[in-house]
């Protein structure tokens, strides 16, 4: 049965909301398919505003992968801004997709990609506006399956009440497998209703259905056990890993936004995974092993993506793009191909070495040399060893000297505050490093207008990393440390104006910490915050720490736990962690040893990058029967196409 578009009712209301264009759809390369011809229908949600969500690679890739199949239809939906939410409630307009403005409740499945836990309240708004019951237990056969994905889905326990299922890892293949299960179940006449559909998905071992697992608690509040509660449900759920990226060259038709968005460029992911072993980095740990795209596929994707979209900028994405085994050739050959055109290339540079400057020079041929960003992450050499970020102060100084002498004027340095074992002194070292950077820049360039921006984020311990057991620094101490750092830099008149600081207060990090390492009990906090008006918690202008703290106290204290218990408490080896039944491939034993190596009282033990050195047994490759896939392939870009 066809589903009506809400657009005729929405259109007259659009002049009353801010940025109405974000609700219009119709972007270049967007797709509207025949509703009745589709066997399985997906609504894909990025739980943030359109301007943040549209460029999201994950959603764009799945949207295209699904829509390429004749029998599957996929449309997109984003979080509506509070003014739009009000208008929709007043006029009875449900959460809709931007493609065909269909109500999301009419779809078979609502897939939500969480890049950050601070998007959880926006999921609740969307469900409520859609008329989908907030709690999975209250849903009927008429409601879509609500499925979480993205990095936050590696611990979906805090949203276990609100989602029917979660998937870990790469989505390209698993969305098709899920579509097949749903399609078959529908073809068979929906036997056993929603419960059987979820059981079929869970039985595969690749879809986590929280309601099929019971969580027991010890008197002290820790988890006693997480166990399946019915036959045929596996004890652990594994992540999905796409092995051959060359076989999946998406996006082939990148979406071109109508409204302004945070990135307006065509992005090509040049590899997935990272084996550098930074101990704080969840993305690096959960996306192992490294799988590279070949130079030829990268070249073809860039060429095709530009033609399909008209973008003038190409971003070569990955967790550490300079680590691609053929990045020198990629930079040089793409540089040759697009030199003299209005196409610019960018490479998010985080690796701190002189080679990165060579790459940056290639990418900016003939263009402006405005700013370069490096991420030493820790202020002192000692702390960088703790986090396994193998960058010496000399490396950094050599790198910035090369940058300034090649005409770069501005260097941005990214650090974290609140890392395990950190002291005030480690943080003050950030200022000393920035001063040396300025001195070096002035010396090698002979100029006075050298700038260095220091950007600092609060460290949040994440599941599936060696720091998953760590105590998170409370926000008061974080703020105090950063205040001391700023005062120490500003008191030195030689540098005060040359060094800029960017940091937010530590409070959002504390709430992110609660949501990252929380268990099912945290769901009631999320709901209470949402009911009290919590929306867009990733946006500083909407985030309210006081509301979160108040609701956490109200909901958790009666259960014998609290905000500190979830954040600043260090965990022991024996503690059952809320995500222990979710398998990222990393060996728990290896993670623990790596954590012990980090906090070794005799000094942290460093671990090399297994991309270039022998395997150090993190467990991912053998356990998942996978392998690192890197070049060099010795390939060259195909002959120049007319640009
Ligand atoms: S199993 Fe070995 S080779 Fe594979 S990612 Fe882990 S350390 Fe590297």
XYZ file of C-alpha atoms and ligand atoms in Angstrom:
651
model
C 0.000 0.000 0.000
C 1.395 3.384 -1.001
C 2.485 5.821 1.619
C 1.644 9.481 1.259
C 4.206 12.230 1.280
C 3.887 14.737 4.130
C 5.241 17.469 1.866
C 1.888 19.072 0.972
C 1.329 19.660 4.710
C 4.937 20.587 5.384
C 5.513 23.068 2.601
C 3.257 25.903 3.852
C 4.941 25.690 7.261
C 8.524 25.917 6.017
C 8.719 29.747 5.988
C 8.232 29.691 9.751
C 11.377 27.653 10.517
C 15.072 28.452 10.243
C 16.984 27.090 7.244
C 13.925 25.435 5.661
C 16.027 24.224 2.764
C 17.430 21.475 4.992
C 14.036 19.730 4.917
C 13.478 19.872 1.160
C 15.606 17.020 -0.247
C 16.032 16.771 -4.015
C 19.825 17.003 -3.884
C 21.857 16.074 -6.929
C 22.321 12.267 -6.855
C 19.503 11.689 -4.371
C 17.055 8.908 -5.219
C 13.321 8.463 -4.982
C 12.075 4.985 -5.836
C 8.666 3.457 -6.307
C 7.392 2.531 -2.856
C 5.204 -0.336 -4.001
C 7.910 -1.947 -6.102
C 10.273 -2.310 -3.139
C 10.444 -5.512 -1.138
C 12.428 -3.998 1.750
C 12.412 -0.308 2.750
C 15.093 1.398 4.821
C 15.012 4.809 6.467
C 18.609 5.818 7.201
C 19.093 8.371 9.924
C 22.055 10.475 10.914
C 20.968 11.795 14.309
C 22.210 15.347 13.896
C 21.194 18.342 11.833
C 21.205 18.093 8.038
C 24.300 20.315 7.787
C 26.298 17.798 9.842
C 24.558 14.630 8.678
C 24.442 15.049 4.931
C 28.205 14.787 4.338
C 28.442 11.671 6.505
C 30.209 9.044 4.426
C 28.661 6.045 6.169
C 25.096 7.096 5.449
C 25.904 8.119 1.868
C 27.552 4.769 1.181
C 24.716 2.669 2.610
C 22.110 4.827 0.859
C 23.750 4.063 -2.457
C 24.518 0.396 -1.774
C 20.882 -0.228 -0.822
C 19.302 1.811 -3.593
C 21.381 0.020 -6.240
C 19.309 -3.097 -5.531
C 16.063 -3.208 -7.488
C 14.054 -4.664 -4.629
C 15.348 -2.323 -1.897
C 14.500 1.305 -1.268
C 16.422 3.623 1.063
C 15.673 7.197 2.069
C 17.390 9.580 4.495
C 16.234 11.415 7.566
C 18.095 13.815 9.856
C 17.417 15.304 13.272
C 15.045 18.237 12.979
C 16.003 21.450 14.750
C 14.004 22.445 17.870
C 11.972 25.102 15.985
C 10.968 22.515 13.388
C 10.154 19.983 16.091
C 7.735 22.496 17.613
C 6.063 23.176 14.266
C 5.767 19.458 13.528
C 4.186 18.759 16.915
C 1.721 21.634 16.547
C 0.681 20.405 13.126
C 0.813 16.662 13.657
C 3.567 16.118 11.101
C 5.584 12.948 11.728
C 9.359 12.532 11.350
C 9.858 12.239 7.600
C 12.540 11.373 5.090
C 14.014 14.203 3.033
C 13.892 12.158 -0.177
C 10.180 11.515 -0.643
C 8.944 13.027 2.641
C 7.530 9.689 3.720
C 6.840 9.094 7.426
C 9.671 6.989 8.836
C 7.203 4.814 10.757
C 6.103 3.336 7.411
C 9.521 1.803 6.648
C 10.585 -1.754 7.507
C 13.743 -0.652 9.238
C 15.170 2.559 10.680
C 18.981 2.394 10.597
C 20.651 5.027 12.754
C 24.354 5.751 12.455
C 25.869 7.026 15.701
C 29.258 8.663 15.332
C 28.938 10.022 18.865
C 26.944 9.094 21.929
C 25.770 12.684 22.263
C 23.258 11.954 19.470
C 21.179 9.608 21.633
C 18.564 12.151 22.673
C 18.016 13.052 19.009
C 17.056 9.433 18.340
C 14.317 9.722 20.956
C 12.975 12.912 19.351
C 12.810 11.193 15.974
C 11.059 8.103 17.370
C 8.568 10.212 19.265
C 7.819 12.473 16.301
C 7.429 9.379 14.145
C 4.897 7.825 16.503
C 7.209 4.833 17.039
C 7.115 3.720 20.700
C 10.304 4.842 22.496
C 10.811 1.469 24.115
C 11.538 -1.531 21.943
C 9.303 -3.724 24.139
C 6.249 -1.605 23.270
C 6.659 -1.903 19.508
C 4.315 -4.005 17.404
C 4.634 -5.708 14.045
C 3.564 -2.426 12.437
C 6.650 -0.574 13.698
C 10.020 -0.529 11.956
C 12.995 -2.392 13.379
C 15.192 0.281 14.974
C 18.812 -0.604 14.295
C 21.907 1.210 15.628
C 25.235 1.299 13.813
C 28.349 3.460 13.778
C 31.206 3.572 16.270
C 28.945 4.127 19.283
C 27.174 0.850 18.506
C 30.229 -0.979 19.859
C 28.578 -0.342 23.222
C 24.856 0.113 22.542
C 23.874 -0.822 26.120
C 22.852 2.713 27.177
C 20.311 2.721 24.314
C 19.344 -0.943 24.683
C 15.806 0.055 25.737
C 15.270 2.143 22.602
C 16.789 0.052 19.809
C 15.701 -3.364 18.616
C 19.119 -4.264 17.299
C 22.664 -3.071 16.689
C 25.411 -3.988 14.254
C 29.128 -3.567 14.753
C 31.595 -2.664 12.052
C 31.395 -2.073 8.314
C 27.861 -1.751 7.003
C 28.074 -2.422 3.263
C 27.557 -6.186 3.328
C 25.510 -6.526 6.480
C 22.759 -4.126 5.331
C 22.218 -6.397 2.339
C 22.217 -9.503 4.530
C 19.677 -7.891 6.890
C 17.547 -6.863 3.910
C 17.505 -10.473 2.761
C 16.340 -11.734 6.166
C 13.577 -9.100 6.296
C 12.584 -9.765 2.685
C 12.263 -13.506 3.249
C 10.280 -13.025 6.443
C 7.883 -10.688 4.641
C 7.576 -13.041 1.656
C 6.666 -15.850 4.046
C 3.846 -13.764 5.493
C 5.726 -12.460 8.572
C 5.638 -15.728 10.574
C 6.017 -15.267 14.342
C 5.747 -11.502 13.974
C 8.416 -9.071 15.069
C 9.860 -11.461 17.637
C 10.703 -14.084 15.063
C 12.204 -11.524 12.717
C 14.517 -10.325 15.493
C 15.355 -13.912 16.445
C 16.305 -14.682 12.840
C 18.544 -11.606 12.739
C 20.150 -12.465 16.086
C 20.746 -16.121 15.263
C 23.199 -15.116 12.551
C 25.684 -13.901 15.204
C 26.109 -10.659 13.291
C 23.186 -8.667 14.666
C 22.905 -7.858 18.356
C 19.377 -7.888 19.739
C 19.571 -6.592 23.324
C 16.268 -8.101 24.430
C 17.663 -11.597 23.904
C 20.343 -10.974 26.549
C 19.802 -10.638 30.303
C 22.090 -8.517 32.436
C 22.543 -9.395 36.110
C 24.110 -7.023 38.662
C 26.197 -7.584 41.799
C 25.232 -5.877 45.072
C 28.035 -3.324 44.555
C 26.520 -2.220 41.236
C 28.943 -3.981 38.888
C 27.635 -6.358 36.239
C 27.599 -9.977 37.310
C 26.774 -11.601 34.000
C 25.400 -10.952 30.533
C 23.851 -14.036 28.976
C 21.489 -14.975 26.159
C 18.008 -15.730 27.425
C 16.752 -18.016 24.698
C 17.786 -20.938 22.508
C 19.784 -20.254 19.388
C 21.110 -16.869 20.463
C 24.923 -16.739 20.417
C 26.908 -15.687 23.504
C 28.850 -13.087 21.567
C 28.122 -10.916 18.560
C 30.922 -10.224 16.097
C 31.754 -7.118 14.133
C 31.589 -7.001 10.330
C 34.706 -6.339 8.288
C 34.693 -5.506 4.600
C 37.886 -6.986 3.224
C 38.208 -5.770 -0.354
C 37.613 -2.027 -0.530
C 38.321 -2.011 -4.262
C 35.168 -4.079 -4.779
C 33.099 -1.423 -3.015
C 34.098 1.938 -4.530
C 31.344 3.968 -2.867
C 30.151 6.676 -2.955
C 29.975 6.560 -6.718
C 27.384 9.323 -6.854
C 28.071 11.651 -3.937
C 25.172 13.704 -2.661
C 25.511 17.415 -3.372
C 23.745 19.403 -0.653
C 21.385 22.254 -1.406
C 21.879 23.860 1.991
C 25.225 24.770 3.505
C 26.906 21.794 5.216
C 30.029 21.320 7.340
C 32.019 19.777 4.480
C 31.458 20.564 0.847
C 33.837 18.280 -0.904
C 34.031 14.826 -2.379
C 35.651 12.419 0.029
C 37.409 9.195 -0.887
C 38.310 6.804 1.866
C 41.816 5.637 0.943
C 41.992 2.917 3.575
C 40.106 1.581 6.542
C 41.575 0.574 9.876
C 44.652 1.736 11.721
C 47.339 -0.232 13.458
C 49.355 2.575 15.026
C 48.050 1.440 18.386
C 47.245 4.787 20.033
C 45.759 3.540 23.260
C 43.033 6.165 23.561
C 41.729 5.765 20.027
C 38.548 3.755 19.702
C 38.320 4.272 15.943
C 41.814 2.851 15.475
C 41.138 -0.190 17.635
C 37.694 -1.181 16.360
C 38.434 -0.807 12.642
C 41.429 -3.161 12.476
C 42.932 -4.594 10.370
C 44.241 -2.080 7.838
C 42.712 -2.481 4.373
C 43.959 -0.193 1.642
C 42.286 0.961 -1.536
C 44.587 0.666 -4.524
C 46.003 3.705 -6.235
C 43.987 2.983 -9.377
C 40.698 2.686 -7.527
C 41.439 5.916 -5.666
C 42.197 7.656 -8.969
C 39.025 6.325 -10.599
C 36.890 7.272 -7.605
C 38.279 10.819 -7.570
C 37.749 11.219 -11.309
C 34.237 9.784 -11.264
C 33.168 11.537 -8.039
C 34.182 14.949 -9.362
C 32.320 14.366 -12.621
C 29.209 13.177 -10.814
C 29.138 15.982 -8.275
C 30.899 19.074 -9.597
C 32.735 19.474 -6.274
C 36.016 21.347 -6.502
C 37.666 19.811 -3.487
C 38.633 16.205 -2.846
C 39.451 14.933 0.627
C 41.475 11.731 0.932
C 40.121 10.266 4.125
C 41.206 7.639 6.597
C 42.294 7.575 10.200
C 45.859 8.491 9.247
C 45.994 9.149 5.517
C 49.744 9.685 5.281
C 50.174 6.024 6.265
C 48.841 4.617 2.970
C 51.680 2.517 1.574
C 51.577 4.418 -1.736
C 50.601 7.858 -0.470
C 53.650 9.458 -2.100
C 52.501 8.206 -5.529
C 48.876 9.085 -4.784
C 49.879 12.660 -3.904
C 52.222 13.117 -6.826
C 50.021 11.544 -9.481
C 46.800 13.215 -8.370
C 48.794 16.463 -8.033
C 49.956 16.054 -11.661
C 46.484 15.212 -12.879
C 44.747 18.217 -11.340
C 47.521 20.817 -11.459
C 46.280 23.988 -13.116
C 42.599 23.038 -12.667
C 40.285 24.415 -10.018
C 40.258 21.071 -8.201
C 42.027 21.119 -4.868
C 43.133 18.089 -2.897
C 43.303 17.806 0.846
C 44.738 15.270 3.224
C 43.885 15.414 6.892
C 47.423 15.281 8.237
C 48.024 13.923 11.669
C 51.316 12.128 11.282
C 54.098 14.240 12.693
C 57.036 13.832 10.360
C 58.814 15.628 7.561
C 57.282 13.296 4.968
C 53.942 14.785 5.806
C 55.233 18.201 4.774
C 56.333 16.794 1.414
C 52.795 15.473 0.960
C 51.229 18.730 2.061
C 53.397 20.555 -0.470
C 52.231 18.199 -3.238
C 48.615 18.712 -2.320
C 48.871 22.489 -2.190
C 50.773 22.963 -5.452
C 50.045 26.496 -6.591
C 47.495 26.914 -3.804
C 47.511 28.728 -0.482
C 49.639 27.396 2.354
C 47.407 28.396 5.191
C 47.465 25.856 7.996
C 48.759 22.396 8.832
C 47.427 20.283 11.666
C 49.395 17.772 13.710
C 48.233 15.709 16.635
C 50.924 14.979 19.224
C 47.983 14.400 21.639
C 50.146 14.408 24.786
C 52.116 17.424 26.010
C 55.103 15.600 27.471
C 57.296 12.866 26.084
C 56.391 10.689 29.081
C 52.681 11.017 28.399
C 53.067 10.362 24.702
C 54.669 7.041 25.650
C 51.705 6.262 27.914
C 49.278 6.745 25.036
C 51.620 5.041 22.540
C 51.830 8.095 20.330
C 55.395 7.669 19.255
C 56.344 11.254 18.526
C 59.400 12.798 20.114
C 59.709 16.516 20.682
C 62.570 16.524 18.184
C 60.308 14.906 15.525
C 57.740 17.599 16.062
C 60.224 20.455 15.924
C 61.843 19.041 12.787
C 58.425 18.746 11.176
C 57.283 22.263 11.985
C 60.658 23.654 10.893
C 60.106 21.991 7.511
C 56.564 23.369 7.363
C 57.530 26.953 8.175
C 60.490 26.895 5.830
C 58.181 25.756 2.987
C 55.997 28.782 3.418
C 53.389 27.492 5.854
C 52.572 30.206 8.384
C 50.162 28.534 10.741
C 50.492 25.225 12.546
C 47.682 23.705 14.566
C 48.526 21.217 17.285
C 45.917 18.932 18.769
C 46.216 17.603 22.331
C 44.107 15.862 24.917
C 43.740 16.656 28.594
C 42.894 14.104 31.260
C 44.926 11.171 29.911
C 45.803 8.349 32.321
C 48.682 9.192 34.721
C 48.617 12.858 33.583
C 49.777 15.561 35.991
C 49.631 19.365 35.843
C 53.234 19.300 34.647
C 52.372 17.177 31.578
C 49.745 19.712 30.561
C 52.027 22.695 31.157
C 54.427 21.032 28.735
C 51.893 21.724 25.975
C 52.675 25.431 26.417
C 56.422 24.821 26.345
C 56.055 22.816 23.141
C 53.994 25.568 21.524
C 56.654 28.132 22.485
C 59.390 26.031 20.865
C 57.230 25.723 17.759
C 56.926 29.514 17.505
C 60.643 30.044 18.167
C 61.521 27.503 15.486
C 59.090 29.073 13.016
C 60.523 32.540 13.576
C 64.036 31.242 13.212
C 63.608 29.264 9.986
C 61.317 31.733 8.226
C 62.871 34.951 9.511
C 59.343 36.262 10.068
C 57.475 37.473 13.096
C 53.911 36.566 11.977
C 54.199 32.880 12.855
C 51.131 31.434 14.585
C 50.469 28.219 16.422
C 46.990 27.212 17.528
C 46.731 24.727 20.344
C 43.476 22.828 20.330
C 42.681 20.679 23.358
C 39.973 18.105 23.858
C 39.051 16.292 27.059
C 39.975 12.610 27.054
C 37.035 10.204 27.295
C 37.889 6.513 27.875
C 36.179 4.371 25.253
C 35.071 0.735 25.075
C 37.291 -1.739 23.180
C 40.470 0.259 23.845
C 43.269 -0.406 26.351
C 41.968 2.623 28.270
C 38.518 1.085 28.711
C 39.465 0.328 32.321
C 40.812 3.838 33.074
C 39.494 6.471 35.425
C 38.217 9.536 33.574
C 39.444 12.859 34.938
C 36.651 14.879 36.548
C 35.692 18.056 34.720
C 36.717 20.355 37.579
C 40.345 19.134 37.477
C 40.354 19.226 33.672
C 39.247 22.860 33.672
C 41.745 23.783 36.386
C 44.638 22.207 34.478
C 43.711 24.060 31.313
C 43.371 27.337 33.235
C 46.927 26.915 34.545
C 48.183 26.184 31.042
C 46.586 29.285 29.569
C 47.898 31.457 32.412
C 51.426 30.124 31.972
C 51.464 30.848 28.222
C 49.848 34.258 28.535
C 52.298 35.342 31.227
C 55.153 35.072 28.715
C 54.953 38.264 26.664
C 57.220 36.893 23.924
C 54.598 34.363 22.842
C 51.199 35.300 24.245
C 49.709 36.571 20.979
C 51.408 34.036 18.716
C 49.792 31.086 20.484
C 46.043 30.643 20.267
C 44.037 28.298 22.488
C 40.912 26.382 21.663
C 39.203 24.194 24.180
C 35.794 23.523 25.614
C 35.100 23.024 29.273
C 35.280 19.459 30.570
C 31.572 18.989 31.301
C 30.380 17.550 27.951
C 33.259 15.035 28.190
C 31.907 13.766 31.499
C 28.500 13.094 29.953
C 30.080 11.532 26.884
C 31.976 9.328 29.345
C 28.739 8.264 31.033
C 27.178 7.371 27.680
C 30.316 5.678 26.305
C 30.963 3.271 29.158
C 27.452 3.124 30.543
C 25.280 0.040 30.812
C 21.541 -0.468 30.420
C 20.797 1.518 33.579
C 21.984 4.681 31.814
C 19.029 4.433 29.408
C 16.715 5.885 32.031
C 19.001 8.938 32.345
C 18.890 9.497 28.575
C 15.119 9.279 28.603
C 14.735 11.616 31.601
C 17.054 14.174 29.987
C 15.129 13.946 26.726
C 11.766 14.313 28.498
C 13.144 17.407 30.200
C 13.986 18.959 26.812
C 17.475 17.548 26.091
C 18.237 17.817 22.370
C 21.375 18.186 20.236
C 23.741 17.419 23.128
C 26.740 17.593 20.816
C 26.057 21.310 20.313
C 27.400 23.553 23.064
C 24.464 25.970 22.712
C 21.969 23.164 23.410
C 23.944 21.036 25.874
C 23.058 21.383 29.550
C 25.423 19.726 31.982
C 23.182 20.624 34.905
C 20.261 18.792 33.349
C 22.344 15.654 32.766
C 23.851 15.770 36.270
C 20.446 16.275 37.860
C 18.824 13.434 35.908
C 21.794 11.124 36.486
C 21.473 11.678 40.242
C 17.699 11.214 40.140
C 17.806 8.014 38.077
C 21.043 6.317 39.115
C 21.452 6.990 42.835
C 18.387 4.871 43.762
C 20.134 2.014 41.933
C 23.275 2.434 44.032
C 25.443 3.970 41.307
C 26.042 7.516 40.054
C 27.751 9.673 37.458
C 31.190 9.323 39.104
C 30.766 5.570 39.352
C 30.443 5.379 35.583
C 33.139 7.951 34.754
C 35.928 8.530 37.292
C 36.007 4.947 38.643
C 38.873 2.760 37.451
C 37.758 -0.771 36.543
C 39.518 -4.041 37.480
C 40.431 -6.865 35.171
C 37.717 -9.071 36.662
C 34.870 -6.671 36.147
C 32.375 -7.677 33.473
C 32.224 -4.688 31.150
C 28.865 -3.844 29.547
C 30.269 -4.588 26.074
C 32.196 -7.779 26.870
C 29.732 -9.864 24.830
C 30.291 -7.648 21.773
C 33.298 -8.802 19.844
C 35.452 -6.196 18.134
C 38.000 -8.913 17.383
C 40.489 -7.521 19.901
C 41.697 -10.026 22.445
C 40.637 -8.852 25.927
C 43.857 -10.258 27.364
C 45.914 -8.213 24.898
C 43.960 -5.044 25.704
C 44.592 -5.573 29.415
C 48.329 -6.163 28.909
C 48.503 -3.056 26.764
C 46.754 -1.096 29.541
C 49.281 -2.453 32.061
C 52.123 -1.515 29.690
C 50.729 2.017 29.539
C 50.717 2.511 33.290
C 53.883 0.554 34.087
C 55.460 2.347 37.071
C 58.890 1.966 35.425
C 57.676 3.868 32.364
C 55.238 2.983 29.628
C 56.093 0.259 27.143
C 55.533 1.235 23.533
C 54.030 -0.942 20.784
C 55.051 -0.598 17.145
C 52.693 -0.307 14.169
C 52.043 -3.873 12.974
C 51.543 -2.563 9.446
C 55.329 -2.463 9.131
C 56.512 -4.765 11.912
C 55.608 -8.321 12.900
C 52.195 -8.984 14.441
C 51.975 -8.306 18.158
C 48.888 -10.462 18.635
C 46.052 -8.061 19.280
C 43.843 -10.905 18.133
C 41.947 -9.308 15.250
C 43.530 -11.078 12.290
C 43.583 -14.689 13.473
C 40.325 -14.529 15.384
C 38.394 -13.097 12.464
C 40.408 -14.968 9.852
C 41.452 -11.686 8.285
C 44.668 -10.157 7.165
C 46.285 -6.776 6.875
C 46.019 -5.630 3.259
C 48.574 -3.088 2.152
C 50.651 -2.310 -0.935
C 52.769 -1.268 -2.559
C 50.978 -2.445 -5.678
C 53.294 -0.599 -8.065
C 50.231 0.610 -9.965
C 50.027 3.939 -11.767
C 46.991 6.097 -12.314
C 45.199 5.369 -15.535
C 46.000 7.830 -18.358
C 44.699 11.337 -17.813
C 41.078 11.853 -18.566
C 40.050 15.270 -19.828
C 39.439 17.458 -16.773
S 46.438 -9.428 14.735
Fe 48.576 -8.776 14.529
S 48.739 -8.039 12.392
Fe 46.528 -8.166 12.868
S 45.987 -6.082 13.543
Fe 46.478 -7.280 15.397
S 48.668 -6.918 15.787
Fe 48.235 -6.257 13.686
